[in-house]
Coordinates of C-alpha atoms and ligand atoms in Angstrom, one line a residue:
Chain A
X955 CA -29.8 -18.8 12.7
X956 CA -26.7 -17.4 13.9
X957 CA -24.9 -17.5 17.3
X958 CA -21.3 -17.4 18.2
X959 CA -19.7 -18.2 21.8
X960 CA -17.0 -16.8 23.3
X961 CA -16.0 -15.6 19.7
X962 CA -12.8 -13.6 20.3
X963 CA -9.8 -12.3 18.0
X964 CA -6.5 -10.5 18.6
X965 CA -4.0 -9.1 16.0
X966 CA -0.5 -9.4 17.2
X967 CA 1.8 -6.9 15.0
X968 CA 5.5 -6.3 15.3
X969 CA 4.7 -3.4 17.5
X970 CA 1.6 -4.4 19.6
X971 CA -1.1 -6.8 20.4
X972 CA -4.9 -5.6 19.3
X973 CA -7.6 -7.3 21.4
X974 CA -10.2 -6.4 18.5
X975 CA -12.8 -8.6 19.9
X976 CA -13.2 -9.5 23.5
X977 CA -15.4 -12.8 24.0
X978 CA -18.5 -12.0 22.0
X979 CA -21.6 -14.0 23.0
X980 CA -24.8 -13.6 20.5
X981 CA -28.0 -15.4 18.7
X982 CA -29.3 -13.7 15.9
X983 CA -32.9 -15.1 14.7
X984 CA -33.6 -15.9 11.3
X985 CA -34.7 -12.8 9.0
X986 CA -33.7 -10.4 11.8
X987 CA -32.7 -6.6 9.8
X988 CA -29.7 -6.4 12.6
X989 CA -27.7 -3.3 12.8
X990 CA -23.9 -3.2 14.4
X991 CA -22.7 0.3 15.5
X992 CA -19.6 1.8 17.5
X993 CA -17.1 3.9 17.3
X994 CA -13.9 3.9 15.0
X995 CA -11.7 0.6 15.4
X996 CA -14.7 -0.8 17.9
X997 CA -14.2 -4.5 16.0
X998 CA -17.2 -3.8 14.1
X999 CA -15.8 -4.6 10.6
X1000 CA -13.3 -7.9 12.6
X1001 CA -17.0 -8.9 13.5
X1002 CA -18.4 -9.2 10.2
X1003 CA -15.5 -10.6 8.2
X1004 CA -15.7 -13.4 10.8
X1005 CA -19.0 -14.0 10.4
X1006 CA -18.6 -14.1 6.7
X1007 CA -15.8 -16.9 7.1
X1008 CA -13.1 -14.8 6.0
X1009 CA -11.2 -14.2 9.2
X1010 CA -10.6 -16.8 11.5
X1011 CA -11.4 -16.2 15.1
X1012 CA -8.5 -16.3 18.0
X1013 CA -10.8 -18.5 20.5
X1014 CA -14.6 -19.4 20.5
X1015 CA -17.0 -20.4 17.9
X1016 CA -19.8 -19.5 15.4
X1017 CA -22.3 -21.2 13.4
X1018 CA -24.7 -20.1 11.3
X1019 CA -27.6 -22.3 10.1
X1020 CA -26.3 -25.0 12.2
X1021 CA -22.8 -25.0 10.3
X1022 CA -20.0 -24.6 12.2
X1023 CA -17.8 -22.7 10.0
X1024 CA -14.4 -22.9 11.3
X1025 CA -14.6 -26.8 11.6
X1026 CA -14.9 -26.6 7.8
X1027 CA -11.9 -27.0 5.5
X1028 CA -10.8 -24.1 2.9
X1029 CA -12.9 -25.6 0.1
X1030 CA -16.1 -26.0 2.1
X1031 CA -15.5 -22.6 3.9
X1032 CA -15.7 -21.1 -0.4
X1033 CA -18.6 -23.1 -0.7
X1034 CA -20.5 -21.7 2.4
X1035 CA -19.9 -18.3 1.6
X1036 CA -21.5 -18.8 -2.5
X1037 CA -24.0 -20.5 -1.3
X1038 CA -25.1 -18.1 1.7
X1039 CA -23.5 -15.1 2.0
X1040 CA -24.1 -11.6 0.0
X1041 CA -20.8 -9.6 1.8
X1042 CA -20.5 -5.7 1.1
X1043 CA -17.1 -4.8 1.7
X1044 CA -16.2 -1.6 3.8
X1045 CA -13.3 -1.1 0.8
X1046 CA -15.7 -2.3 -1.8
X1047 CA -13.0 -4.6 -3.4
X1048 CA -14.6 -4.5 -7.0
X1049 CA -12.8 -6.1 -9.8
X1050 CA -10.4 -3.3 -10.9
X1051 CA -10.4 -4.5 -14.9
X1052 CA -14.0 -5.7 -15.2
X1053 CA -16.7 -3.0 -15.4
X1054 CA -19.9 -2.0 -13.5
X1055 CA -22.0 -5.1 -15.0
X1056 CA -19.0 -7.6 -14.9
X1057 CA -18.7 -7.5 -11.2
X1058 CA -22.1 -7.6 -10.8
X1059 CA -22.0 -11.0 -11.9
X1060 CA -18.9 -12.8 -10.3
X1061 CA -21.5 -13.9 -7.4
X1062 CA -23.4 -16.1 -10.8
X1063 CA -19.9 -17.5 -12.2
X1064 CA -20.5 -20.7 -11.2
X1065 CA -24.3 -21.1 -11.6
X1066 CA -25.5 -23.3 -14.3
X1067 CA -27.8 -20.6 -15.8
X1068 CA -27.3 -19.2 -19.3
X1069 CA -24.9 -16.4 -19.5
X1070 CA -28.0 -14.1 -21.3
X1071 CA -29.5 -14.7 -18.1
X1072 CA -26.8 -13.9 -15.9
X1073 CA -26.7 -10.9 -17.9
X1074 CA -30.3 -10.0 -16.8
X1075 CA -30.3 -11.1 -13.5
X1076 CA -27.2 -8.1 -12.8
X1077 CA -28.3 -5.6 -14.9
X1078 CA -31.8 -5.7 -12.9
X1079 CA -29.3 -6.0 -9.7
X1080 CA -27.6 -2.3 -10.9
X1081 CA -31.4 -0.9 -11.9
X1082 CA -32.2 -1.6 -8.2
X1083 CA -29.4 1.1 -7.3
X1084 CA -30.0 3.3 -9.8
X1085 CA -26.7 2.4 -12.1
X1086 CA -28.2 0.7 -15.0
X1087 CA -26.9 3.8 -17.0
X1088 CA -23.2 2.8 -15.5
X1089 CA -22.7 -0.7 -16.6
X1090 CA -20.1 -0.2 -19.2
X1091 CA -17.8 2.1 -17.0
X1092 CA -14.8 0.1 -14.8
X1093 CA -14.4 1.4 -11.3
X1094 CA -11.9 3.7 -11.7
X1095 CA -14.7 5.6 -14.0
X1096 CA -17.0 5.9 -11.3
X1097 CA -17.7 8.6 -8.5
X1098 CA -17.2 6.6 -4.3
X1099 CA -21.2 6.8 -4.3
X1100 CA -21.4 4.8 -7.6
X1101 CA -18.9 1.9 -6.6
X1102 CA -20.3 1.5 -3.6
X1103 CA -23.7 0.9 -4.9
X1104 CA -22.0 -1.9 -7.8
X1105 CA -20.5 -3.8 -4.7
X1106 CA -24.0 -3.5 -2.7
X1107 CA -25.6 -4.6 -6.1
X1108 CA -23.2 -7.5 -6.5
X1109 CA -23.8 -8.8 -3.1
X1110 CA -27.8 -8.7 -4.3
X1111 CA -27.4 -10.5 -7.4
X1112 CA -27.3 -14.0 -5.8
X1113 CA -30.6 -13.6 -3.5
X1114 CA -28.5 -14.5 -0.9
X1115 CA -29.9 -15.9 2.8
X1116 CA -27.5 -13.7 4.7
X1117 CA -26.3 -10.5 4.1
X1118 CA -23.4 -9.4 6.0
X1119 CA -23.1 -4.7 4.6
X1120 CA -20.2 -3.2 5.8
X1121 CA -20.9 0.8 6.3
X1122 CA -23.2 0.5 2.6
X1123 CA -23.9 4.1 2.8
X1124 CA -20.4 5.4 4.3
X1125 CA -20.5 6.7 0.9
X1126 CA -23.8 8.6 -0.2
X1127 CA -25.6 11.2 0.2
X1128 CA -29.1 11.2 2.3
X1129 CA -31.1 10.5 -0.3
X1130 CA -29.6 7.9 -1.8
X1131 CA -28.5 6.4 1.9
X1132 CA -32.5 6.3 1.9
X1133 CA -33.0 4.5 -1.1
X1134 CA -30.4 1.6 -0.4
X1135 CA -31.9 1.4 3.3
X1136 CA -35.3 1.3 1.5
X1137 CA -34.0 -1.8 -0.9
X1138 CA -32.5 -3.7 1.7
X1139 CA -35.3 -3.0 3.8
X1140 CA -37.8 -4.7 1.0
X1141 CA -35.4 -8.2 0.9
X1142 CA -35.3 -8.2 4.8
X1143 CA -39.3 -8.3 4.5
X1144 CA -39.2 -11.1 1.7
X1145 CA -36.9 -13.3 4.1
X1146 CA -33.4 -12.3 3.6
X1147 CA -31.3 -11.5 7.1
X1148 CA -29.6 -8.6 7.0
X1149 CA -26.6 -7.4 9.8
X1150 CA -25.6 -4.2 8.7
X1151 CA -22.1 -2.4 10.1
X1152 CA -23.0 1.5 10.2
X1153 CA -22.0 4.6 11.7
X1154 CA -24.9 6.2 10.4
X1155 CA -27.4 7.5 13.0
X1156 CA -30.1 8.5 10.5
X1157 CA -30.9 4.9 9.8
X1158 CA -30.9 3.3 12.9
X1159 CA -35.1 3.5 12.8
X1160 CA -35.1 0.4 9.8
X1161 CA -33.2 -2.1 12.3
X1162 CA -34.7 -4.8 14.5
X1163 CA -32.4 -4.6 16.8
X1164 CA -29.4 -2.7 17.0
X1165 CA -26.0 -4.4 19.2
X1166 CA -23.6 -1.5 19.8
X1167 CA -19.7 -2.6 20.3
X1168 CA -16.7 0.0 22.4
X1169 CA -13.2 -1.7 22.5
X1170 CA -14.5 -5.2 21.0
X1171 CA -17.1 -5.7 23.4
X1172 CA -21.1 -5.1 23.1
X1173 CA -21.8 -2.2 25.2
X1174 CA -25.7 -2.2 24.0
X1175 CA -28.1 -4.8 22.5
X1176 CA -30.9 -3.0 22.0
X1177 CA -34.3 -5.2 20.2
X1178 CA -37.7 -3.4 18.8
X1179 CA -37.8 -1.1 16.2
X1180 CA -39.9 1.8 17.8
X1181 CA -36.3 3.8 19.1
Chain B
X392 CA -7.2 33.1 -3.7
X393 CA -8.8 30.5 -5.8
X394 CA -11.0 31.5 -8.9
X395 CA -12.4 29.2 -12.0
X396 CA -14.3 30.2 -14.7
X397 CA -16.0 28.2 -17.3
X398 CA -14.6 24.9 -15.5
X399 CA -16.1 22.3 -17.6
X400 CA -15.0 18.1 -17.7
X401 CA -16.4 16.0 -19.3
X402 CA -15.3 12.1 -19.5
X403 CA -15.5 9.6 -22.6
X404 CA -16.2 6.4 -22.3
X405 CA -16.5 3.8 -25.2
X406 CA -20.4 3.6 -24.2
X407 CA -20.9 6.7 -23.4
X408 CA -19.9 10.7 -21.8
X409 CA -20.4 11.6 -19.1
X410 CA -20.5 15.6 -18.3
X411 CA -19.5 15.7 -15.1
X412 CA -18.8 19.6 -14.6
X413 CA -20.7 21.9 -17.2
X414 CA -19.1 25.3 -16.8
X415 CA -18.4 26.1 -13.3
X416 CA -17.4 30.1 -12.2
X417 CA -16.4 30.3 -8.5
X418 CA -14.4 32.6 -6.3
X419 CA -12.9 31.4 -3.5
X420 CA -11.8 34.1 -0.8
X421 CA -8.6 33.1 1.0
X422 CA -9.3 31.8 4.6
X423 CA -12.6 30.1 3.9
X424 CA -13.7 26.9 5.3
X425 CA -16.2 25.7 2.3
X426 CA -17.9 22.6 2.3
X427 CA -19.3 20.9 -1.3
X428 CA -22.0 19.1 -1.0
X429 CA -24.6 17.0 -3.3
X430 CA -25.9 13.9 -4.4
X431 CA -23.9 10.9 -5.5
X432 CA -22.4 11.7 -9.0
X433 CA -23.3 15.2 -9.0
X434 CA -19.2 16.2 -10.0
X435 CA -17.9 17.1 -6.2
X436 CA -14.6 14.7 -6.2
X437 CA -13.8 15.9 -9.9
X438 CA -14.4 19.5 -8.8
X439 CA -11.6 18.4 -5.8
X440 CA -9.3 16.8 -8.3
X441 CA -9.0 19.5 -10.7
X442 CA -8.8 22.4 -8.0
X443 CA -6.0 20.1 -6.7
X444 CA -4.1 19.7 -9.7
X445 CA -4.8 16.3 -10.4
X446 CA -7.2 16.5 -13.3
X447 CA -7.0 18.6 -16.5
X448 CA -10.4 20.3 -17.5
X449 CA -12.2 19.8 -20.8
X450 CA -12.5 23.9 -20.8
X451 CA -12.4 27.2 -18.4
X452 CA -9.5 28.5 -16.4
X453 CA -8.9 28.0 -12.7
X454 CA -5.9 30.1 -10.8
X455 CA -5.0 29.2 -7.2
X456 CA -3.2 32.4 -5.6
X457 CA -2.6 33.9 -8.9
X458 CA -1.4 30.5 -10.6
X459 CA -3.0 29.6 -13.7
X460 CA -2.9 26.1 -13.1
X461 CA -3.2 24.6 -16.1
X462 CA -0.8 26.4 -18.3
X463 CA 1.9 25.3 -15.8
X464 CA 4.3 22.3 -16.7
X465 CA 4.0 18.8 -15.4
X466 CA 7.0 19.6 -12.8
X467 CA 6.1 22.9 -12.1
X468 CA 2.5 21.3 -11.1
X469 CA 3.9 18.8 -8.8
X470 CA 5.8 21.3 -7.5
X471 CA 2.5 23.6 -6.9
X472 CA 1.0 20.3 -5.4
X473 CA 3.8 20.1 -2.9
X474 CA 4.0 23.9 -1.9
X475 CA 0.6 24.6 -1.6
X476 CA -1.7 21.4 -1.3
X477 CA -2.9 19.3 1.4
X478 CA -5.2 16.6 0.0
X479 CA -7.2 13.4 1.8
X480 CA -8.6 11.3 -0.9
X481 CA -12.2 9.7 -0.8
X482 CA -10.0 6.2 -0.7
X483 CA -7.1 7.7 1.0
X484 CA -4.7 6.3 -1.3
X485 CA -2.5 4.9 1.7
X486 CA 0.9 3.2 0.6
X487 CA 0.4 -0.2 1.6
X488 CA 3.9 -1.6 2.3
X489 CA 4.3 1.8 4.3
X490 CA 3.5 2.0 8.1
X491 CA 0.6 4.7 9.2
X492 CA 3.7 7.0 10.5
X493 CA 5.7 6.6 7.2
X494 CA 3.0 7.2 5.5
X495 CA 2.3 10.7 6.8
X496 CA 6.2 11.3 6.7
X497 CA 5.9 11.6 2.6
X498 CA 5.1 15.4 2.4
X499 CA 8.0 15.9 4.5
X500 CA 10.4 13.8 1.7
X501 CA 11.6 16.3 0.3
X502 CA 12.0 18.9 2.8
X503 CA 15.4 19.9 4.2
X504 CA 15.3 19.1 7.6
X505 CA 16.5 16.3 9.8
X506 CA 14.8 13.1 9.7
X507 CA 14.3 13.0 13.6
X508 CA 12.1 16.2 12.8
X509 CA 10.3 14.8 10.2
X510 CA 9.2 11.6 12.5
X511 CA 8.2 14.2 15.5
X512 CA 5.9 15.9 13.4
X513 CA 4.4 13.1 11.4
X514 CA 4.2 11.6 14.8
X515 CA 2.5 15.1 16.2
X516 CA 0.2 15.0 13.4
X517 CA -1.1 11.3 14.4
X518 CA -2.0 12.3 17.8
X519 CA -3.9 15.2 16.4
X520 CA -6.4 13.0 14.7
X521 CA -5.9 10.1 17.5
X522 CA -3.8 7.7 16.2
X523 CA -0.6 8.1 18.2
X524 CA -0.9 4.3 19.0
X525 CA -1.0 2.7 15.5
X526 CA 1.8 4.3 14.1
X527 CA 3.7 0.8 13.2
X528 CA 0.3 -0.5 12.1
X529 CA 0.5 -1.1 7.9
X530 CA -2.8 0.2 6.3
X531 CA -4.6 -3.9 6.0
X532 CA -4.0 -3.8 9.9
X533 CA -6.1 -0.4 10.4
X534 CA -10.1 -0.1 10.5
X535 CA -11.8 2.0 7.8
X536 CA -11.9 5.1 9.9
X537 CA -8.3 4.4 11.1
X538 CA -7.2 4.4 7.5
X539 CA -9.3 7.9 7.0
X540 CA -7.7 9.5 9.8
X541 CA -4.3 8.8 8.7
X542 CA -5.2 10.1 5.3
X543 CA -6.0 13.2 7.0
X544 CA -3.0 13.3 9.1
X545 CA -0.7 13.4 6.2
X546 CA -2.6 16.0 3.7
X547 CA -1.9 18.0 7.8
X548 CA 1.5 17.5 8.3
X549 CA 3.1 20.1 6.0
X550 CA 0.5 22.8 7.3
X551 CA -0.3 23.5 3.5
X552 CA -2.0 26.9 2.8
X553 CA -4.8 25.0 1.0
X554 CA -6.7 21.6 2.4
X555 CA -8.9 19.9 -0.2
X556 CA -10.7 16.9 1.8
X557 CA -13.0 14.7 -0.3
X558 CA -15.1 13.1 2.3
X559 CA -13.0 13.0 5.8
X560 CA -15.8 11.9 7.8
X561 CA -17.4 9.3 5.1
X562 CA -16.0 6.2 7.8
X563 CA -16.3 8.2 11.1
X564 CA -18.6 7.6 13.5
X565 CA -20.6 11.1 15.1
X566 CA -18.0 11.3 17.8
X567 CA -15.1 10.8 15.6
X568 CA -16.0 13.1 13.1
X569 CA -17.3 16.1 15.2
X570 CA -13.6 15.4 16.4
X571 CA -12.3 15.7 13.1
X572 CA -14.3 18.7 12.1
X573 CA -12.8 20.5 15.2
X574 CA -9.4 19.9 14.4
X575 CA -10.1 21.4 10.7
X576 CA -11.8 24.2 12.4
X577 CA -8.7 25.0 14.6
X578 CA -6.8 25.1 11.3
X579 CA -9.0 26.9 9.5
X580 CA -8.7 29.5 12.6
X581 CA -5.0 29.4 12.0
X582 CA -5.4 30.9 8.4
X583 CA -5.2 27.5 6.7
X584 CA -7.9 27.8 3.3
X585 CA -10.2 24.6 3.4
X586 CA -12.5 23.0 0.7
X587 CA -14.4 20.0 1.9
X588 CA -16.4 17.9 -0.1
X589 CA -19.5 16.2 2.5
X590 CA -22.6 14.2 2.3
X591 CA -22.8 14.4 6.2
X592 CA -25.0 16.9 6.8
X593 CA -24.3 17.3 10.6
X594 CA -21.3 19.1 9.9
X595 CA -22.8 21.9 7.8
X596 CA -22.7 24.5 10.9
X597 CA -18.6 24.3 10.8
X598 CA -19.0 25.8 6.9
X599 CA -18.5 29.9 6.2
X600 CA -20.0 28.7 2.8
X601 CA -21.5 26.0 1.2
X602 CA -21.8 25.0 -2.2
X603 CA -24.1 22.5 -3.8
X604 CA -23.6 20.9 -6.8
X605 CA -26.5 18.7 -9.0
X606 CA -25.7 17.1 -12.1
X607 CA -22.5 19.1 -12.6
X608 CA -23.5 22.7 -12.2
X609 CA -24.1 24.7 -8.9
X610 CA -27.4 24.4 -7.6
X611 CA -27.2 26.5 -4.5
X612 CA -24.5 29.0 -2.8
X613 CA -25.0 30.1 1.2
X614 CA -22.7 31.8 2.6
X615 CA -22.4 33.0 6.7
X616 CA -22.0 30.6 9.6
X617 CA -25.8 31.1 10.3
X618 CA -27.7 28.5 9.1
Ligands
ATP1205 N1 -12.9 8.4 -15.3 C1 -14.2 8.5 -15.5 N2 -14.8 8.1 -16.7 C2 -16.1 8.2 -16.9 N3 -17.0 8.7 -16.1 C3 -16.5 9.1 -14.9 C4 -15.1 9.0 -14.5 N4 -15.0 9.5 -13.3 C5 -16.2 9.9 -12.9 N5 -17.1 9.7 -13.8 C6 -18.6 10.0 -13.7 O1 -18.7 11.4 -13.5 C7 -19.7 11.7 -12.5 C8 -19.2 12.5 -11.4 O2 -18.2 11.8 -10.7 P1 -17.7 12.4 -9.3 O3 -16.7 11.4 -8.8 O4 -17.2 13.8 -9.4 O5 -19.0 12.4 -8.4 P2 -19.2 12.7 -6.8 O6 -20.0 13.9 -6.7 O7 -17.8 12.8 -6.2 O8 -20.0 11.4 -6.3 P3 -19.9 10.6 -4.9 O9 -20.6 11.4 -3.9 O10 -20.6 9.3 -5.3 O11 -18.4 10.4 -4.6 C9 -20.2 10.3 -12.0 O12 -21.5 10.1 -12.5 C10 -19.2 9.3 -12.6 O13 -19.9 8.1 -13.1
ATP1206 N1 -4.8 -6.9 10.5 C1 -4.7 -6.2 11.6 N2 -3.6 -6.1 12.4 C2 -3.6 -5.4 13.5 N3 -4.6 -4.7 14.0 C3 -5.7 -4.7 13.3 C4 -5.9 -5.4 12.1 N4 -7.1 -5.2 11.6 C5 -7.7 -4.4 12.4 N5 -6.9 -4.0 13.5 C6 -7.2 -3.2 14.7 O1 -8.4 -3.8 15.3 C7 -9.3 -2.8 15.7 C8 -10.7 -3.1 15.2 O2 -10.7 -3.0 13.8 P1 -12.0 -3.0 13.0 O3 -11.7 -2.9 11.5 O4 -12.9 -4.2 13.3 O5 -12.8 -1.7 13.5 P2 -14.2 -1.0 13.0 O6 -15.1 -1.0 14.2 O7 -14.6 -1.6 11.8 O8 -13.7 0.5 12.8 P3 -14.2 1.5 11.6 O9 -15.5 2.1 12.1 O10 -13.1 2.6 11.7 O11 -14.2 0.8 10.3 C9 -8.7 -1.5 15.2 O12 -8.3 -0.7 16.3 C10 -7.6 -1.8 14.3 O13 -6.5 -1.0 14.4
MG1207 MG1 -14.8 -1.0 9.8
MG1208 MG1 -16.9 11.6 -4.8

């Protein structure tokens, strides 16, 4: 479903060069729950956004589904990612002047569905994190827990194929943690593939496999869930 | 050192209010090292902001080393904030055309001493949390954790008496933040008054005391490194 070669990216600054991801080989199979670990500044995050067609790679190439993304041009690129991708972002980037509900429905913009519907379709999005009582409140007027659970629920709305979460519970508590890990682990069993960035140990047990990175390489590709 | 009574906040919406502290009395003896814990929502960062200055209560009193707080002028707070405070931000609050180093130079602004002191110590306080070699790096050309860490190297740099950290650890890995915690322990050894707000609950062993909040009021208070 998804396999890159070679895939490698280096940030050159004023300063410094970065080498924040050395030559990644890797297939991941259709409706695999796949979790990415490693240390601080390990390329983790690098990884995803390249995945998700938002950073383009320094040498090597990726396609997912067959589609090779960075032969596509800008427009088809925007496409791709509505169609396919659901992406949590590490930094949430929610919408700073529309609220809770709003930016659950940016991923439905463009659908030809009645707005009433739309409507429904992200208010059950924000029940399924708990926020239905948060819908009218803009992000500044929520606690770090609370926008991270509108961006998860926004990248949800669509029913996306592929779901690309960057650290989705850097932000919450252990019970909560447990209740996202519990949704996302209910749409990996109805078909959605899930790669998850995390630092968080006490979730490792819901992946399929888990592909650890150190200095922009993979140090461990573990597959099998009983860890 | 620190003491509120009857600390109560509560925030209007047009939809709705939200009580987000109901009536809070807490002493704080100089020297601790206190974590705040809870769920998502439960009031921890607005407990942070108002200890730090940064949010005006709806009632109750709170005095930081004899200060009433609130009763003080808008200067006169800033100034209290500069003296006194060291604070890391749950989203860091980075200045983003500012490098990593300048941005933990900015407690130093207004300090009399040469400039070529103020870069050693900024530069000091980046090795400290492991970051001696992004120092030209802008904050969209750091990782999630990188960006925590320098947010923790500035609230560091002007040794302030009193540390509030709203999740330091949230985009750590385990290493990284059991590094973390030893550097605030070191502090805290050094005489330096810390109040950590925490989901993680690995750390809890490095807390004197810890205080739990639910729904806005305190659901549970240990104290003694034994737990
Ligand atoms: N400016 C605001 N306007 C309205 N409601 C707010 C505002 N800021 C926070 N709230 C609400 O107050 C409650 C407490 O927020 P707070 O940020 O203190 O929680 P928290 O314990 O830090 O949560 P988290 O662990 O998710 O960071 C939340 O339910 C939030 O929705
Ligand atoms: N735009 C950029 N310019 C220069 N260097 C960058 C840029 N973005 C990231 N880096 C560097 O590349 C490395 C990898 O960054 P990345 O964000 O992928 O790490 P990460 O594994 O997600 O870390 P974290 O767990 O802290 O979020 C980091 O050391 C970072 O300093
Ligand atoms: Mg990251
Ligand atoms: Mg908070």
């Amino acid at each position: 479903f998804i396999e890159f070669s070679g895939l490698t990216k280096s940030y050159v600054t004023d300063a410094d060069r970065v080498d924040a991801l050395r030559s990644l080989s890797i297939d991941v199979k259709e409706g695999t729950f796949l979790g990415v670990m490693g240390p601080s500044g390990s390329g983790k995050s690098t990884l995803l956004s390249i995945l998700g067609g938002l950073c383009r790679p320094t040498a090597g190439r990726i396609s997912v589904d067959g589609i090779d993304l960075y032969a596509l041009g800008q427009e088809q690129l925007a496409d791709f990612r509505r169609e396919y991708l659901g992406f949590v972002f590490q930094a949430f980037n929610l919408v700073p002047y529309l609220t809770a509900l709003e930016n659950v429905m940016l991923p439905l913009a463009v659908k030809r569905i009645p707005r009433r519907e739309k409507r429904d379709r992200a208010l059950h999005a924000l029940e399924r994190v708990g926020l239905q009582n948060r819908e009218g409140h803009l992000p500044s007027q929520l606690s770090g827990g609370e926008q991270e659970r509108v961006a998860i629920a926004r990248a949800l709305v669509n029913t996306p194929p592929l779901i690309l979460a960057d650290e989705p519970t850097g932000s919450l508590d252990s019970q909560t943690s447990h209740d996202i890990m519990e949704l996302f682990n209910a749409l990996n069993a109805e078909g959605q593939t899930i790669i998850m960035v995390t630092h968080n140990d006490e979730i490792r047990s819901y992946f399929d496999r888990i592909i650890r990175l150190r200095d922009g390489a993979v140090h461990e590709d573990l597959v099998g869930r009983t860890r």
